C-alpha cells in the first residue's frame, strides 16, 4: 500500500452460539480468498459450540493460532484440509463494547452473522446490544449497510419468526442455513459451501464455492467429486 492510501473497509463477521461453525469457517475462508479484509467477533456462546464441534478452544490471547487451526479443518473435522492465511483478519473480543465496530463512524462494508442463533436474532431485532456482536449488527442496520443473518435453527417458533420479519423490515437479509442438492454435492463440505456461497451472494462477494443452476436438468449428477481448496 502506498503512503496516504487507506485500506478497504472490512466485512464484519459475527459468529454466534448456534450449531454450524463449519458455515462460519467456509465464509471466512472465502472472504480471505477473495482478498477481503475481515473484522471477526466470536461470541462467548459460540466458543462453547466451537469447542464441542471441533475440539478447538478459541482464546482471545491466542486467537490467530486458534483461528488458523479452525479454518484449516474441513467440515468433516479433518485437520489440515485447507491452507489459510489469516493476516487479513482483525479480531475483536465480544465483550469489548468500545471496539471499532461498535460505532457507526467505523468504516465497514457490512456484516455477516454466520451462524445466527435464535437468541442472537432476538437480541438484534430488539436492539439489546448485550455484546459486541449484537451492537455491531445494530450499527450496521442504522447505518444502512448490508446485514446478512444466516439463521441456523429448526423448528422456528412464532417469536423467532416475528423477530426475523422485524430484521427483514429493518433491511437485513434473512438467510436460513439451508443446503440445496442440485449442485451435485458429494461431500459434507459441498453442502456447507453451498450455504456459505449463498451468504456471499447476498453480500455481493464473488466466489466459486458451488455449482450454479444453469437451467439444465441433471447437471448436478455430472459434478466431479469434492476436492478441498
PDB file of C-alpha atoms in Angstrom, residues 71-193:
ATOM      1  CA  UNK A  71     -10.137 -22.627   9.382  1.00  0.00           C
ATOM      2  CA  UNK A  72      -7.708 -25.356   8.325  1.00  0.00           C
ATOM      3  CA  UNK A  73     -10.286 -28.019   9.169  1.00  0.00           C
ATOM      4  CA  UNK A  74     -12.834 -29.332   6.725  1.00  0.00           C
ATOM      5  CA  UNK A  75     -16.499 -29.708   7.554  1.00  0.00           C
ATOM      6  CA  UNK A  76     -15.782 -33.337   8.486  1.00  0.00           C
ATOM      7  CA  UNK A  77     -13.373 -32.131  11.182  1.00  0.00           C
ATOM      8  CA  UNK A  78     -10.227 -33.359   9.459  1.00  0.00           C
ATOM      9  CA  UNK A  79      -7.252 -31.097  10.357  1.00  0.00           C
ATOM     10  CA  UNK A  80      -5.029 -29.671   7.634  1.00  0.00           C
ATOM     11  CA  UNK A  81      -7.684 -29.790   4.924  1.00  0.00           C
ATOM     12  CA  UNK A  82      -7.201 -26.133   3.982  1.00  0.00           C
ATOM     13  CA  UNK A  83      -4.166 -23.856   3.959  1.00  0.00           C
ATOM     14  CA  UNK A  84      -5.348 -20.470   5.219  1.00  0.00           C
ATOM     15  CA  UNK A  85      -3.578 -17.135   5.714  1.00  0.00           C
ATOM     16  CA  UNK A  86      -5.359 -15.199   8.485  1.00  0.00           C
ATOM     17  CA  UNK A  87      -3.340 -11.986   8.214  1.00  0.00           C
ATOM     18  CA  UNK A  88      -6.397 -10.287   6.690  1.00  0.00           C
ATOM     19  CA  UNK A  89      -8.391 -10.803   9.900  1.00  0.00           C
ATOM     20  CA  UNK A  90      -8.718  -8.432  12.836  1.00  0.00           C
ATOM     21  CA  UNK A  91     -10.252  -9.931  15.963  1.00  0.00           C
ATOM     22  CA  UNK A  92     -12.393  -8.038  18.447  1.00  0.00           C
ATOM     23  CA  UNK A  93     -13.404  -9.513  21.797  1.00  0.00           C
ATOM     24  CA  UNK A  94     -17.165  -9.989  22.122  1.00  0.00           C
ATOM     25  CA  UNK A  95     -17.120  -8.148  25.448  1.00  0.00           C
ATOM     26  CA  UNK A  96     -15.361  -5.068  24.063  1.00  0.00           C
ATOM     27  CA  UNK A  97     -18.187  -2.586  23.578  1.00  0.00           C
ATOM     28  CA  UNK A  98     -15.632   0.155  22.865  1.00  0.00           C
ATOM     29  CA  UNK A  99     -14.326  -1.757  19.815  1.00  0.00           C
ATOM     30  CA  UNK A 100     -14.291  -0.197  16.362  1.00  0.00           C
ATOM     31  CA  UNK A 101     -17.410  -1.977  15.028  1.00  0.00           C
ATOM     32  CA  UNK A 102     -19.465  -0.598  17.927  1.00  0.00           C
ATOM     33  CA  UNK A 103     -19.549   2.815  16.241  1.00  0.00           C
ATOM     34  CA  UNK A 104     -21.207   3.932  13.048  1.00  0.00           C
ATOM     35  CA  UNK A 105     -18.171   6.061  12.198  1.00  0.00           C
ATOM     36  CA  UNK A 106     -16.040   2.924  11.960  1.00  0.00           C
ATOM     37  CA  UNK A 107     -15.728   2.004   8.259  1.00  0.00           C
ATOM     38  CA  UNK A 108     -17.222  -1.357   7.322  1.00  0.00           C
ATOM     39  CA  UNK A 109     -18.761  -2.803   4.175  1.00  0.00           C
ATOM     40  CA  UNK A 110     -21.413  -4.642   6.142  1.00  0.00           C
ATOM     41  CA  UNK A 111     -21.847  -7.578   8.490  1.00  0.00           C
ATOM     42  CA  UNK A 112     -22.441 -11.305   8.123  1.00  0.00           C
ATOM     43  CA  UNK A 113     -23.730 -13.289  11.107  1.00  0.00           C
ATOM     44  CA  UNK A 114     -22.889 -16.929  10.476  1.00  0.00           C
ATOM     45  CA  UNK A 115     -24.417 -18.897  12.070  1.00  0.00           C
ATOM     46  CA  UNK A 116     -27.099 -16.842  13.808  1.00  0.00           C
ATOM     47  CA  UNK A 117     -28.772 -18.372  16.855  1.00  0.00           C
ATOM     48  CA  UNK A 118     -32.360 -17.529  17.785  1.00  0.00           C
ATOM     49  CA  UNK A 119     -31.019 -15.674  20.839  1.00  0.00           C
ATOM     50  CA  UNK A 120     -28.792 -13.583  18.582  1.00  0.00           C
ATOM     51  CA  UNK A 121     -31.699 -12.936  16.198  1.00  0.00           C
ATOM     52  CA  UNK A 122     -33.863 -11.778  19.112  1.00  0.00           C
ATOM     53  CA  UNK A 123     -31.130  -9.543  20.510  1.00  0.00           C
ATOM     54  CA  UNK A 124     -30.515  -7.806  17.194  1.00  0.00           C
ATOM     55  CA  UNK A 125     -34.216  -7.468  16.373  1.00  0.00           C
ATOM     56  CA  UNK A 126     -34.920  -5.938  19.777  1.00  0.00           C
ATOM     57  CA  UNK A 127     -31.820  -3.735  19.775  1.00  0.00           C
ATOM     58  CA  UNK A 128     -30.455  -5.197  23.017  1.00  0.00           C
ATOM     59  CA  UNK A 129     -26.733  -4.778  22.205  1.00  0.00           C
ATOM     60  CA  UNK A 130     -25.765  -7.130  25.022  1.00  0.00           C
ATOM     61  CA  UNK A 131     -22.389  -7.821  23.416  1.00  0.00           C
ATOM     62  CA  UNK A 132     -20.265  -6.521  20.546  1.00  0.00           C
ATOM     63  CA  UNK A 133     -21.854  -8.891  18.038  1.00  0.00           C
ATOM     64  CA  UNK A 134     -25.335  -7.540  18.674  1.00  0.00           C
ATOM     65  CA  UNK A 135     -24.086  -3.967  18.930  1.00  0.00           C
ATOM     66  CA  UNK A 136     -22.237  -4.207  15.610  1.00  0.00           C
ATOM     67  CA  UNK A 137     -25.323  -5.661  13.940  1.00  0.00           C
ATOM     68  CA  UNK A 138     -27.456  -2.809  15.262  1.00  0.00           C
ATOM     69  CA  UNK A 139     -24.917  -0.283  13.989  1.00  0.00           C
ATOM     70  CA  UNK A 140     -24.895  -1.995  10.591  1.00  0.00           C
ATOM     71  CA  UNK A 141     -28.665  -1.601  10.323  1.00  0.00           C
ATOM     72  CA  UNK A 142     -28.773   2.021  11.465  1.00  0.00           C
ATOM     73  CA  UNK A 143     -26.031   2.944   9.009  1.00  0.00           C
ATOM     74  CA  UNK A 144     -27.922   1.294   6.146  1.00  0.00           C
ATOM     75  CA  UNK A 145     -25.180  -1.247   5.445  1.00  0.00           C
ATOM     76  CA  UNK A 146     -25.645  -4.815   4.309  1.00  0.00           C
ATOM     77  CA  UNK A 147     -26.537  -7.238   7.113  1.00  0.00           C
ATOM     78  CA  UNK A 148     -26.875 -10.945   6.313  1.00  0.00           C
ATOM     79  CA  UNK A 149     -28.286 -13.143   9.066  1.00  0.00           C
ATOM     80  CA  UNK A 150     -27.714 -16.862   8.436  1.00  0.00           C
ATOM     81  CA  UNK A 151     -30.146 -18.270  10.961  1.00  0.00           C
ATOM     82  CA  UNK A 152     -29.453 -21.882  11.939  1.00  0.00           C
ATOM     83  CA  UNK A 153     -32.287 -23.355  13.977  1.00  0.00           C
ATOM     84  CA  UNK A 154     -35.257 -25.660  13.493  1.00  0.00           C
ATOM     85  CA  UNK A 155     -38.139 -25.605  14.132  1.00  0.00           C
ATOM     86  CA  UNK A 156     -38.803 -21.889  14.366  1.00  0.00           C
ATOM     87  CA  UNK A 157     -41.483 -20.697  16.759  1.00  0.00           C
ATOM     88  CA  UNK A 158     -43.698 -17.655  16.323  1.00  0.00           C
ATOM     89  CA  UNK A 159     -41.486 -15.372  18.394  1.00  0.00           C
ATOM     90  CA  UNK A 160     -38.414 -16.070  16.283  1.00  0.00           C
ATOM     91  CA  UNK A 161     -40.402 -15.731  13.078  1.00  0.00           C
ATOM     92  CA  UNK A 162     -41.600 -12.309  14.220  1.00  0.00           C
ATOM     93  CA  UNK A 163     -38.017 -11.323  15.050  1.00  0.00           C
ATOM     94  CA  UNK A 164     -36.900 -12.421  11.587  1.00  0.00           C
ATOM     95  CA  UNK A 165     -39.671 -10.375   9.987  1.00  0.00           C
ATOM     96  CA  UNK A 166     -38.536  -7.390  12.052  1.00  0.00           C
ATOM     97  CA  UNK A 167     -34.986  -7.849  10.754  1.00  0.00           C
ATOM     98  CA  UNK A 168     -36.262  -8.074   7.187  1.00  0.00           C
ATOM     99  CA  UNK A 169     -38.286  -4.906   7.715  1.00  0.00           C
ATOM    100  CA  UNK A 170     -35.144  -3.198   9.029  1.00  0.00           C
ATOM    101  CA  UNK A 171     -33.275  -4.052   5.834  1.00  0.00           C
ATOM    102  CA  UNK A 172     -31.411  -7.227   6.781  1.00  0.00           C
ATOM    103  CA  UNK A 173     -31.200 -10.276   4.533  1.00  0.00           C
ATOM    104  CA  UNK A 174     -32.555 -13.304   6.391  1.00  0.00           C
ATOM    105  CA  UNK A 175     -30.786 -16.366   5.006  1.00  0.00           C
ATOM    106  CA  UNK A 176     -31.634 -19.752   6.567  1.00  0.00           C
ATOM    107  CA  UNK A 177     -28.674 -22.146   6.619  1.00  0.00           C
ATOM    108  CA  UNK A 178     -30.491 -24.493   4.248  1.00  0.00           C
ATOM    109  CA  UNK A 179     -28.273 -26.520   1.870  1.00  0.00           C
ATOM    110  CA  UNK A 180     -29.526 -27.423  -1.605  1.00  0.00           C
ATOM    111  CA  UNK A 181     -28.735 -30.579  -3.551  1.00  0.00           C
ATOM    112  CA  UNK A 182     -28.991 -29.521  -7.207  1.00  0.00           C
ATOM    113  CA  UNK A 183     -25.311 -28.550  -7.178  1.00  0.00           C
ATOM    114  CA  UNK A 184     -24.307 -32.217  -7.058  1.00  0.00           C
ATOM    115  CA  UNK A 185     -22.963 -32.495  -3.516  1.00  0.00           C
ATOM    116  CA  UNK A 186     -20.719 -35.492  -2.953  1.00  0.00           C
ATOM    117  CA  UNK A 187     -19.267 -34.473   0.410  1.00  0.00           C
ATOM    118  CA  UNK A 188     -20.435 -32.692   3.563  1.00  0.00           C
ATOM    119  CA  UNK A 189     -18.127 -29.820   2.600  1.00  0.00           C
ATOM    120  CA  UNK A 190     -20.178 -29.274  -0.567  1.00  0.00           C
ATOM    121  CA  UNK A 191     -23.332 -28.744   1.491  1.00  0.00           C
ATOM    122  CA  UNK A 192     -21.537 -26.351   3.830  1.00  0.00           C
ATOM    123  CA  UNK A 193     -20.008 -24.463   0.908  1.00  0.00           C
TER     124      UNK A 193
END
